[in-house]
CSV table of C-alpha atoms in Angstrom, one decimal:
chain,number,residue,atom,x,y,z
A,1,MET,CA,43.7,235.7,116.6
A,2,GLU,CA,44.8,235.0,120.1
A,3,PRO,CA,44.2,237.6,122.8
A,4,GLU,CA,47.2,239.5,124.0
A,5,THR,CA,47.8,240.3,127.6
A,6,PHE,CA,49.1,243.6,128.9
A,7,VAL,CA,50.2,245.4,132.1
A,8,ASP,CA,50.4,249.1,131.4
A,9,HIS,CA,51.2,252.1,133.6
A,10,GLU,CA,49.2,255.2,132.6
A,11,MET,CA,49.7,258.8,133.8
A,12,VAL,CA,47.2,261.6,133.0
A,13,PHE,CA,48.7,265.0,132.6
A,14,LEU,CA,46.9,268.3,132.6
A,15,LEU,CA,47.8,271.8,131.3
A,16,LYS,CA,45.7,274.4,132.9
A,17,GLY,CA,45.0,277.4,130.9
A,18,HIS,CA,43.1,280.7,131.5
A,19,GLN,CA,39.9,279.5,129.9
A,20,GLY,CA,37.7,276.5,130.3
A,21,SER,CA,38.7,273.0,131.1
A,22,PRO,CA,42.4,271.9,131.2
A,23,PHE,CA,44.1,270.3,128.2
A,24,MET,CA,44.6,266.6,129.0
A,25,LEU,CA,47.2,264.1,127.6
A,26,ARG,CA,47.7,260.5,128.6
A,27,ALA,CA,51.2,258.9,128.8
A,28,ARG,CA,51.2,255.1,128.8
A,29,HIS,CA,53.9,252.5,128.8
A,30,SER,CA,54.1,248.7,129.1
A,31,LEU,CA,55.4,247.2,132.4
A,32,ASP,CA,55.7,243.7,131.0
A,33,LYS,CA,57.2,244.6,127.6
A,34,THR,CA,59.9,247.1,128.6
A,35,ASP,CA,61.4,247.4,125.1
A,36,MET,CA,58.1,248.9,123.8
A,37,PRO,CA,57.9,252.7,123.3
A,38,TRP,CA,55.9,255.0,125.5
A,39,HIS,CA,52.6,256.2,124.0
A,40,LEU,CA,51.2,259.7,124.2
A,41,ARG,CA,47.4,259.9,123.6
A,42,TYR,CA,45.1,262.9,123.0
A,43,LEU,CA,41.4,262.3,123.2
A,44,GLY,CA,39.2,265.0,121.8
A,45,GLN,CA,35.9,266.2,123.1
A,46,PRO,CA,32.9,263.9,122.3
A,47,GLU,CA,31.1,265.0,119.1
A,48,MET,CA,27.7,266.4,119.7
A,49,GLY,CA,26.3,264.6,116.7
A,50,ASP,CA,23.2,262.5,116.4
A,51,LYS,CA,21.9,261.6,119.9
A,52,ASN,CA,20.6,258.3,118.5
A,53,ARG,CA,24.2,257.2,117.6
A,54,HIS,CA,25.1,254.1,119.6
A,55,ALA,CA,28.7,255.0,120.2
A,56,LEU,CA,30.7,257.9,121.6
A,57,VAL,CA,32.6,259.5,118.7
A,58,ARG,CA,35.7,261.7,119.2
A,59,ASN,CA,39.1,262.4,117.7
A,60,CYS,CA,42.1,260.4,118.9
A,61,VAL,CA,45.8,261.0,118.3
A,62,ASP,CA,48.1,258.2,119.5
A,63,ILE,CA,51.8,258.4,119.0
A,64,ALA,CA,54.9,256.4,120.1
A,65,THR,CA,57.5,258.4,121.9
A,66,SER,CA,60.8,258.1,123.7
A,67,ASP,CA,61.1,257.0,127.3
A,68,ASN,CA,61.6,260.6,128.7
A,69,LEU,CA,58.0,261.5,127.9
A,70,SER,CA,56.9,262.4,131.4
A,71,GLU,CA,59.9,264.7,132.0
A,72,PHE,CA,59.2,266.4,128.6
A,73,LEU,CA,55.6,267.0,129.5
A,74,GLN,CA,56.5,268.5,132.9
A,75,GLU,CA,59.0,270.8,131.2
A,76,MET,CA,56.2,271.9,128.9
A,77,GLY,CA,54.1,272.9,131.9
A,78,PHE,CA,51.9,269.8,132.2
A,79,ARG,CA,51.3,268.4,135.7
A,80,MET,CA,50.5,264.8,136.5
A,81,ASP,CA,46.9,264.6,137.7
A,82,HIS,CA,46.7,260.9,138.4
A,83,GLU,CA,48.2,257.5,137.5
A,84,PHE,CA,47.1,253.9,137.5
A,85,VAL,CA,48.0,250.4,136.3
A,86,ALA,CA,45.8,248.5,133.9
A,87,LYS,CA,46.2,244.7,133.6
A,88,GLY,CA,44.1,242.8,131.1
A,89,HIS,CA,43.6,241.3,127.7
A,90,ILE,CA,43.1,242.8,124.2
A,91,PHE,CA,40.8,240.9,121.8
A,92,ARG,CA,40.4,241.9,118.1
A,93,LYS,CA,37.4,241.1,115.9
A,94,GLY,CA,38.0,242.7,112.5
A,95,ILE,CA,38.5,246.4,113.0
A,96,MET,CA,37.0,246.2,116.5
A,97,LYS,CA,39.3,246.2,119.6
A,98,VAL,CA,37.9,244.9,122.9
A,99,VAL,CA,39.9,245.6,126.0
A,100,VAL,CA,39.0,243.7,129.2
A,101,CYS,CA,41.1,244.9,132.1
A,102,LYS,CA,41.2,245.6,135.8
A,103,ILE,CA,42.3,249.0,137.0
A,104,TYR,CA,44.7,249.3,139.9
A,105,ARG,CA,45.3,252.3,142.2
A,106,ILE,CA,49.0,253.2,142.7
A,107,LEU,CA,49.5,253.6,146.5
A,108,ILE,CA,52.8,255.4,146.3
A,109,SER,CA,53.2,257.7,143.4
A,110,GLY,CA,55.6,256.3,140.8
A,111,ASN,CA,55.8,252.9,142.5
A,112,THR,CA,54.0,250.5,140.2
A,113,ASP,CA,54.8,247.5,142.4
A,114,ASN,CA,52.7,248.9,145.2
A,115,ILE,CA,49.1,248.7,143.8
A,116,GLU,CA,45.6,247.7,144.8
A,117,PRO,CA,42.5,247.0,142.7
A,118,LEU,CA,40.3,250.1,142.3
A,119,SER,CA,37.2,247.8,142.4
A,120,LEU,CA,36.2,244.2,142.0
A,121,SER,CA,34.9,244.8,138.5
A,122,TYR,CA,36.6,244.7,135.2
A,123,LEU,CA,36.5,247.5,132.6
A,124,VAL,CA,35.3,246.4,129.2
A,125,GLU,CA,36.1,248.9,126.4
A,126,LEU,CA,35.0,248.4,122.8
A,127,SER,CA,36.7,250.8,120.3
A,128,ILE,CA,37.0,251.2,116.5
A,129,VAL,CA,39.3,253.6,114.7
A,130,ALA,CA,37.4,255.0,111.7
A,131,HIS,CA,36.8,258.1,109.6
A,132,ALA,CA,34.3,260.5,111.0
A,133,ALA,CA,31.8,259.9,108.1
A,134,GLN,CA,31.6,256.1,108.9
A,135,ASP,CA,28.4,256.1,110.9
A,136,SER,CA,27.7,252.4,110.2
A,137,VAL,CA,30.5,251.4,112.6
A,138,SER,CA,28.4,252.5,115.6
A,139,ASP,CA,25.8,250.0,114.5
A,140,ASP,CA,28.4,247.3,114.3
A,141,MET,CA,29.5,248.1,117.8
A,142,ARG,CA,26.0,248.0,119.1
A,143,ASN,CA,25.4,244.6,117.4
A,144,PHE,CA,28.6,243.2,118.9
A,145,ALA,CA,27.7,244.6,122.4
A,146,GLU,CA,24.3,242.9,122.2
A,147,GLN,CA,26.1,239.5,122.0
A,148,LEU,CA,27.9,240.2,125.3
A,149,LYS,CA,24.6,240.7,127.2
A,150,PRO,CA,23.8,239.8,130.0
A,151,LEU,CA,27.4,239.4,131.2
A,152,VAL,CA,28.5,242.8,130.0
A,153,ASN,CA,26.4,245.9,129.6
A,154,LEU,CA,28.2,248.3,127.2
A,155,GLU,CA,27.1,251.9,127.3
A,156,LYS,CA,28.4,255.2,126.3
A,157,VAL,CA,30.4,256.8,129.1
A,158,ASP,CA,31.5,260.5,129.0
A,159,PRO,CA,34.8,260.5,130.8
A,160,LYS,CA,34.3,264.2,131.8
A,161,ARG,CA,31.5,263.0,134.1
A,162,LEU,CA,33.9,260.7,135.9
A,163,MET,CA,36.2,263.4,137.0
């Protein structure tokens, strides 16, 4: 299967409550395929399972929406925290999805034509959608990641640490 290219605009929305960390949703849409729907994604907290597990496991809900998603989220009380443009390629190997992309900072909020690279590096993300009980997929991911060394060093990253 041929890799597909993409240019996406992603906005991260937060709903701050009275307790703990804010509730986060990600709104994403394609800049190069404008007829595609917007996507709303919820990423759950990483499971505190087996520390020897080779992959980060968490719930993910991804749905297609209409193009007034950002306005709807703002009406619901969400506020945009940050936004970026991702340009790259998606490769598939069985049930594995490998995304290789460069992240771009948006210099003027909402203007996706005025961007600059966040760094000189590329982001490589390996993901699998599976049932919670399928622990063997983490071994499959580790085996695939070993094939990418020394060019790519895949490791578990907790997104909460990056904020």
